[in-house]
Amino acid sequence: MLTDLDLPALWEYRSDYQEPADFDAFWSSTLAEARSHDLGLKLTPVETPLRTVEVFDLAFAGFGGHPVRGWLRVPRHRTGPLPAVVQFHGYASGRGHPLDDLLWASAGYAHLLVDVRGQGAGYAGGGATPDPVGSGPSHPGFLTRGIEDPHSYVYRRVFTDAVRAVEAVRTVEFTDPGRVGLVGASQGGGIALAVAGLVPELAAAHFQAPFLCDIRRAARITGSGPYTEIAGYLAARRDRVEAVFDTLGYFDGIGFASRATAPAWFSAGLMDGVCPPSTAFGAFHAYRGEKQIRAWEFNGHEAGGSDDLAVVLPAFQHLLKP
């Protein structure tokens, strides 16, 4: 069933999100602190039975200098520097198995799939990156950890790790630092959107049903997780509503969209009860760079799934030229 606005209303919709006055200063100081730590890039070959793709266990220093892991997959037979695609995964998942996610390497890219710290313990895509930073009381899940202060909020660390992942892949000897694209679905789409707003000179981006956009609206209109974690937290802390949304203002995809310039493709399922389509359209309308959006009328959170990727692959091929 239709979960949100219909398509004509989505084209007219504009979010009432208001960014914090010190949004840029907050992220500038956060990234400067992270860059005070040596990147510490490590690439370890992984033995697999694959004939056409090589896999490396990649590690680098993220927020606080903490180690972050990912799989770097590359075409086995390659000549010259490769364009790179950096991918971020969905909520509670992880980088998974070395044999997973072969699409982008098979299409000719160096493909880095990055762990989200602290996630991936109970889902098919297992993670290998802990989060050594604690927080105060939170609702079950990840979304409310440290949520009453932007400096302690978990996604400050996650987004910083993601920026450092792009910096890491740009230093790999067989990649072309001028040809880097971003992809992600759901939480991964929200992380990719944050990186697009924080990292210059990216070549392309794909945000599929992006999470963490127009967050206050999403928390009010959807009855599905993970946004219900915010509602659950505030149901017990009724006097903390404004403090929570003040924090979330620093992490809303609409704030990053207004700073992002890479050519971008968005998608949304009009029956998405997890990330309401109006929240994706809110980010799309705010996006600064060249952009397109595909609304999948009878799809939910998969937002077109492989058919959506079939639209994006030729677009990336044109821009990144694998």
CSV table of C-alpha atoms in Angstrom, one decimal:
chain,number,residue,atom,x,y,z
A,1,MET,CA,0.0,0.0,0.0
A,2,LEU,CA,1.0,3.6,-0.5
A,3,THR,CA,2.9,4.6,2.7
A,4,ASP,CA,3.4,8.3,2.2
A,5,LEU,CA,2.7,11.0,-0.4
A,6,ASP,CA,1.7,10.2,-3.9
A,7,LEU,CA,4.1,11.0,-6.8
A,8,PRO,CA,2.7,14.5,-7.7
A,9,ALA,CA,3.0,15.5,-4.1
A,10,LEU,CA,6.5,14.1,-3.8
A,11,TRP,CA,7.6,16.3,-6.7
A,12,GLU,CA,6.2,19.3,-4.8
A,13,TYR,CA,7.4,18.3,-1.3
A,14,ARG,CA,10.2,20.3,0.3
A,15,SER,CA,11.5,19.4,3.8
A,16,ASP,CA,11.4,21.9,6.6
A,17,TYR,CA,14.7,20.7,7.9
A,18,GLN,CA,16.9,23.5,9.4
A,19,GLU,CA,20.6,22.8,9.7
A,20,PRO,CA,22.6,23.8,12.7
A,21,ALA,CA,24.4,27.1,12.4
A,22,ASP,CA,27.8,25.4,13.1
A,23,PHE,CA,27.2,22.4,10.8
A,24,ASP,CA,30.3,23.0,8.7
A,25,ALA,CA,32.5,23.9,11.6
A,26,PHE,CA,31.4,20.7,13.4
A,27,TRP,CA,32.3,18.5,10.5
A,28,SER,CA,35.5,20.3,9.7
A,29,SER,CA,36.8,19.9,13.2
A,30,THR,CA,35.6,16.3,13.4
A,31,LEU,CA,37.5,15.3,10.2
A,32,ALA,CA,40.6,17.3,11.1
A,33,GLU,CA,40.8,15.3,14.3
A,34,ALA,CA,40.5,12.0,12.4
A,35,ARG,CA,43.2,13.1,9.9
A,36,SER,CA,45.6,13.7,12.8
A,37,HIS,CA,45.9,9.9,12.9
A,38,ASP,CA,48.0,8.2,10.3
A,39,LEU,CA,45.7,6.4,7.8
A,40,GLY,CA,47.6,3.2,8.4
A,41,LEU,CA,46.4,1.5,5.3
A,42,LYS,CA,46.9,-2.3,5.2
A,43,LEU,CA,46.0,-4.6,2.3
A,44,THR,CA,46.1,-8.4,2.9
A,45,PRO,CA,45.3,-10.8,0.0
A,46,VAL,CA,42.5,-13.3,0.7
A,47,GLU,CA,42.7,-16.7,-0.9
A,48,THR,CA,39.4,-17.5,-2.7
A,49,PRO,CA,38.4,-19.9,-5.5
A,50,LEU,CA,37.4,-16.9,-7.7
A,51,ARG,CA,39.1,-16.8,-11.1
A,52,THR,CA,38.2,-13.3,-12.3
A,53,VAL,CA,38.2,-11.3,-9.0
A,54,GLU,CA,40.9,-10.8,-6.4
A,55,VAL,CA,39.9,-10.0,-2.8
A,56,PHE,CA,41.9,-8.1,-0.2
A,57,ASP,CA,41.2,-7.5,3.5
A,58,LEU,CA,41.6,-3.7,3.8
A,59,ALA,CA,42.1,-2.0,7.1
A,60,PHE,CA,42.6,1.7,7.9
A,61,ALA,CA,42.3,4.2,10.8
A,62,GLY,CA,38.9,5.8,11.1
A,63,PHE,CA,37.4,8.0,13.8
A,64,GLY,CA,39.8,8.3,16.8
A,65,GLY,CA,42.4,6.3,14.9
A,66,HIS,CA,40.2,3.2,15.5
A,67,PRO,CA,40.8,0.3,13.0
A,68,VAL,CA,38.0,-0.1,10.3
A,69,ARG,CA,37.8,-3.1,8.0
A,70,GLY,CA,36.4,-3.7,4.5
A,71,TRP,CA,36.7,-6.0,1.6
A,72,LEU,CA,38.5,-4.6,-1.5
A,73,ARG,CA,37.6,-6.6,-4.6
A,74,VAL,CA,39.3,-5.9,-7.9
A,75,PRO,CA,39.3,-7.5,-11.4
A,76,ARG,CA,42.1,-10.1,-11.5
A,77,HIS,CA,43.2,-9.2,-15.0
A,78,ARG,CA,43.6,-5.5,-15.1
A,79,THR,CA,45.8,-2.9,-16.8
A,80,GLY,CA,46.3,0.6,-15.5
A,81,PRO,CA,44.7,2.4,-12.6
A,82,LEU,CA,41.1,1.3,-11.8
A,83,PRO,CA,38.1,3.5,-11.0
A,84,ALA,CA,36.8,2.8,-7.5
A,85,VAL,CA,33.4,2.3,-6.1
A,86,VAL,CA,33.0,2.6,-2.3
A,87,GLN,CA,29.9,0.9,-0.9
A,88,PHE,CA,28.3,1.2,2.5
A,89,HIS,CA,25.9,-1.5,3.7
A,90,GLY,CA,22.5,-1.6,5.3
A,91,TYR,CA,21.5,-1.3,8.9
A,92,ALA,CA,22.8,-3.9,11.3
A,93,SER,CA,24.7,-5.7,8.5
A,94,GLY,CA,28.4,-5.9,7.8
A,95,ARG,CA,30.9,-6.5,5.0
A,96,GLY,CA,29.9,-10.2,4.9
A,97,HIS,CA,31.9,-13.0,3.3
A,98,PRO,CA,34.8,-12.5,0.8
A,99,LEU,CA,32.7,-14.2,-1.9
A,100,ASP,CA,29.7,-11.8,-1.5
A,101,ASP,CA,29.0,-8.7,-3.6
A,102,LEU,CA,30.9,-9.4,-6.7
A,103,LEU,CA,28.9,-7.0,-9.0
A,104,TRP,CA,31.1,-4.0,-9.1
A,105,ALA,CA,34.4,-5.8,-9.4
A,106,SER,CA,32.9,-7.9,-12.2
A,107,ALA,CA,31.9,-4.6,-13.9
A,108,GLY,CA,35.6,-3.5,-13.9
A,109,TYR,CA,35.9,-1.4,-10.7
A,110,ALA,CA,38.0,-1.6,-7.6
A,111,HIS,CA,35.1,-2.2,-5.1
A,112,LEU,CA,35.5,-1.4,-1.4
A,113,LEU,CA,32.7,-2.6,0.8
A,114,VAL,CA,33.2,-0.9,4.2
A,115,ASP,CA,32.1,-2.2,7.6
A,116,VAL,CA,29.9,0.0,9.8
A,117,ARG,CA,31.6,-0.1,13.2
A,118,GLY,CA,29.7,-2.1,15.9
A,119,GLN,CA,27.2,-3.6,13.4
A,120,GLY,CA,27.0,-7.0,11.7
A,121,ALA,CA,26.8,-9.4,14.7
A,122,GLY,CA,23.4,-11.0,14.1
A,123,TYR,CA,22.7,-10.7,10.3
A,124,ALA,CA,23.8,-12.5,7.2
A,125,GLY,CA,26.4,-9.9,6.4
A,126,GLY,CA,28.7,-10.2,9.3
A,127,GLY,CA,31.0,-7.4,10.3
A,128,ALA,CA,34.6,-7.3,11.6
A,129,THR,CA,34.8,-3.7,13.0
A,130,PRO,CA,34.0,-3.0,16.7
A,131,ASP,CA,33.1,0.3,18.1
A,132,PRO,CA,35.3,0.9,21.2
A,133,VAL,CA,33.4,4.0,22.2
A,134,GLY,CA,30.7,3.7,24.8
A,135,SER,CA,27.5,5.8,25.3
A,136,GLY,CA,24.8,6.5,27.8
A,137,PRO,CA,21.5,4.8,27.9
A,138,SER,CA,20.0,3.9,24.5
A,139,HIS,CA,17.1,2.1,23.0
A,140,PRO,CA,17.8,-1.4,21.6
A,141,GLY,CA,19.6,-1.1,18.3
A,142,PHE,CA,22.2,1.5,17.2
A,143,LEU,CA,20.2,4.6,16.2
A,144,THR,CA,20.1,6.2,19.7
A,145,ARG,CA,23.6,5.6,20.9
A,146,GLY,CA,24.9,8.9,22.3
A,147,ILE,CA,22.0,10.7,20.7
A,148,GLU,CA,21.7,13.6,23.0
A,149,ASP,CA,25.1,15.2,22.0
A,150,PRO,CA,26.4,15.4,18.4
A,151,HIS,CA,30.0,14.8,19.7
A,152,SER,CA,29.0,11.4,21.2
A,153,TYR,CA,26.5,10.3,18.6
A,154,VAL,CA,27.4,7.0,17.0
A,155,TYR,CA,27.0,8.3,13.4
A,156,ARG,CA,29.7,10.9,14.0
A,157,ARG,CA,32.0,8.0,14.1
A,158,VAL,CA,30.4,6.1,11.3
A,159,PHE,CA,30.4,9.0,8.9
A,160,THR,CA,34.0,9.9,9.7
A,161,ASP,CA,35.0,6.2,9.1
A,162,ALA,CA,33.2,6.5,5.7
A,163,VAL,CA,35.1,9.6,4.7
A,164,ARG,CA,38.4,7.9,5.7
A,165,ALA,CA,37.4,4.9,3.6
A,166,VAL,CA,37.4,7.1,0.5
A,167,GLU,CA,40.7,8.6,1.5
A,168,ALA,CA,42.0,5.0,1.9
A,169,VAL,CA,40.9,3.7,-1.4
A,170,ARG,CA,42.4,6.8,-3.1
A,171,THR,CA,45.8,5.8,-1.8
A,172,VAL,CA,45.7,2.2,-3.1
A,173,GLU,CA,48.4,1.9,-5.8
A,174,PHE,CA,46.1,0.4,-8.5
A,175,THR,CA,43.2,2.8,-8.1
A,176,ASP,CA,42.7,6.2,-9.8
A,177,PRO,CA,41.9,8.8,-7.1
A,178,GLY,CA,40.1,11.0,-9.6
A,179,ARG,CA,37.6,8.3,-10.5
A,180,VAL,CA,35.8,7.4,-7.3
A,181,GLY,CA,32.0,6.8,-6.9
A,182,LEU,CA,29.8,6.0,-4.0
A,183,VAL,CA,26.9,3.6,-3.6
A,184,GLY,CA,24.6,2.4,-0.8
A,185,ALA,CA,21.1,1.3,-0.1
A,186,SER,CA,19.1,2.2,3.1
A,187,GLN,CA,21.7,3.0,5.8
A,188,GLY,CA,24.3,2.6,3.2
A,189,GLY,CA,22.6,5.3,1.1
A,190,GLY,CA,22.5,7.6,4.0
A,191,ILE,CA,26.2,7.1,4.7
A,192,ALA,CA,27.0,7.6,1.0
A,193,LEU,CA,25.0,10.9,1.0
A,194,ALA,CA,26.9,12.1,4.0
A,195,VAL,CA,30.2,11.3,2.3
A,196,ALA,CA,29.1,13.1,-0.9
A,197,GLY,CA,28.6,16.2,1.2
A,198,LEU,CA,31.9,16.0,3.0
A,199,VAL,CA,34.3,14.8,0.3
A,200,PRO,CA,35.2,16.9,-2.8
A,201,GLU,CA,35.7,15.7,-6.4
A,202,LEU,CA,33.7,12.5,-6.4
A,203,ALA,CA,32.8,11.2,-9.8
A,204,ALA,CA,29.3,9.7,-9.2
A,205,ALA,CA,26.9,8.6,-6.5
A,206,HIS,CA,23.9,6.3,-6.1
A,207,PHE,CA,21.6,6.6,-3.1
A,208,GLN,CA,19.0,3.8,-3.0
A,209,ALA,CA,16.2,4.3,-0.5
A,210,PRO,CA,18.5,6.4,1.6
A,211,PHE,CA,18.1,6.3,5.4
A,212,LEU,CA,18.8,9.2,7.8
A,213,CYS,CA,17.1,11.8,5.6
A,214,ASP,CA,14.5,14.2,6.8
A,215,ILE,CA,14.8,12.3,10.1
A,216,ARG,CA,12.2,14.1,12.2
A,217,ARG,CA,9.5,13.6,9.5
A,218,ALA,CA,10.6,9.9,9.2
A,219,ALA,CA,10.4,9.3,12.9
A,220,ARG,CA,6.9,10.8,13.0
A,221,ILE,CA,5.3,9.0,10.1
A,222,THR,CA,6.8,5.5,9.9
A,223,GLY,CA,5.9,2.7,12.3
A,224,SER,CA,8.9,0.6,11.2
A,225,GLY,CA,12.4,0.2,12.5
A,226,PRO,CA,15.0,1.5,12.7
A,227,TYR,CA,13.2,4.9,13.1
A,228,THR,CA,11.0,3.5,15.8
A,229,GLU,CA,14.1,3.3,18.0
A,230,ILE,CA,14.0,7.1,18.2
A,231,ALA,CA,10.3,7.0,19.1
A,232,GLY,CA,11.0,4.3,21.7
A,233,TYR,CA,13.8,6.4,23.2
A,234,LEU,CA,11.7,9.5,23.4
A,235,ALA,CA,8.7,7.7,24.8
A,236,ALA,CA,10.8,7.2,27.9
A,237,ARG,CA,12.6,10.6,27.8
A,238,ARG,CA,9.8,13.0,27.0
A,239,ASP,CA,11.7,16.1,28.0
A,240,ARG,CA,14.6,15.3,25.6
A,241,VAL,CA,12.8,15.7,22.3
A,242,GLU,CA,14.5,18.9,21.2
A,243,ALA,CA,17.9,17.8,22.4
A,244,VAL,CA,17.6,14.6,20.3
A,245,PHE,CA,16.6,16.4,17.2
A,246,ASP,CA,19.2,19.1,17.7
A,247,THR,CA,21.8,16.3,17.6
A,248,LEU,CA,20.2,14.7,14.6
A,249,GLY,CA,20.4,18.0,12.7
A,250,TYR,CA,24.1,17.4,12.2
A,251,PHE,CA,23.5,14.0,10.7
A,252,ASP,CA,20.5,14.6,8.4
A,253,GLY,CA,21.1,13.7,4.7
A,254,ILE,CA,19.4,16.9,3.6
A,255,GLY,CA,22.2,18.9,5.2
A,256,PHE,CA,24.8,16.9,3.3
A,257,ALA,CA,22.8,16.9,0.1
A,258,SER,CA,22.9,20.7,-0.1
A,259,ARG,CA,26.7,20.5,-0.2
A,260,ALA,CA,27.2,17.5,-2.6
A,261,THR,CA,28.1,18.1,-6.2
A,262,ALA,CA,28.8,14.6,-7.7
A,263,PRO,CA,26.4,13.5,-10.4
A,264,ALA,CA,23.8,11.4,-8.4
A,265,TRP,CA,21.1,8.9,-8.8
A,266,PHE,CA,18.4,8.6,-6.2
A,267,SER,CA,15.7,5.9,-5.9
A,268,ALA,CA,12.6,5.4,-3.7
A,269,GLY,CA,9.9,2.8,-3.4
A,270,LEU,CA,6.5,4.5,-3.1
A,271,MET,CA,5.4,1.6,-0.8
A,272,ASP,CA,8.5,1.9,1.4
A,273,GLY,CA,7.5,1.8,5.1
A,274,VAL,CA,11.1,1.8,6.4
A,275,CYS,CA,12.4,5.0,4.7
A,276,PRO,CA,9.3,6.9,3.6
A,277,PRO,CA,9.7,8.1,0.0
A,278,SER,CA,9.1,11.8,0.9
A,279,THR,CA,12.4,11.7,2.9
A,280,ALA,CA,14.3,10.5,-0.1
A,281,PHE,CA,12.6,13.2,-2.2
A,282,GLY,CA,13.5,15.8,0.5
A,283,ALA,CA,17.1,15.0,0.1
A,284,PHE,CA,16.9,14.8,-3.7
A,285,HIS,CA,15.3,18.3,-3.9
A,286,ALA,CA,18.1,19.7,-1.7
A,287,TYR,CA,20.9,18.0,-3.6
A,288,ARG,CA,23.2,20.6,-5.1
A,289,GLY,CA,24.8,18.6,-8.0
A,290,GLU,CA,23.4,17.1,-11.2
A,291,LYS,CA,20.7,14.6,-10.1
A,292,GLN,CA,18.0,12.1,-11.1
A,293,ILE,CA,15.5,10.2,-9.1
A,294,ARG,CA,13.5,7.0,-9.9
A,295,ALA,CA,10.3,6.4,-8.0
A,296,TRP,CA,9.3,2.7,-8.1
A,297,GLU,CA,5.5,2.7,-7.8
A,298,PHE,CA,4.9,-0.8,-6.4
A,299,ASN,CA,8.2,-1.4,-4.6
A,300,GLY,CA,9.0,-1.0,-1.0
A,301,HIS,CA,12.3,-0.7,0.7
A,302,GLU,CA,14.2,-2.5,-2.1
A,303,ALA,CA,13.5,0.6,-4.2
A,304,GLY,CA,13.7,-1.2,-7.5
A,305,GLY,CA,16.4,-3.6,-6.5
A,306,SER,CA,18.4,-5.0,-9.4
A,307,ASP,CA,16.4,-3.1,-11.9
A,308,ASP,CA,17.5,0.1,-10.2
A,309,LEU,CA,21.1,-1.0,-10.4
A,310,ALA,CA,20.6,-1.8,-14.1
A,311,VAL,CA,19.9,2.0,-14.6
A,312,VAL,CA,22.9,3.1,-12.5
A,313,LEU,CA,25.5,0.7,-13.9
A,314,PRO,CA,25.6,2.3,-17.4
A,315,ALA,CA,25.6,5.8,-15.9
A,316,PHE,CA,28.6,5.0,-13.7
A,317,GLN,CA,30.3,3.4,-16.8
A,318,HIS,CA,29.9,6.6,-18.7
A,319,LEU,CA,31.4,8.7,-15.8
A,320,LEU,CA,34.0,6.4,-14.4
A,321,LYS,CA,35.0,4.5,-17.6
A,322,PRO,CA,36.2,1.2,-16.2
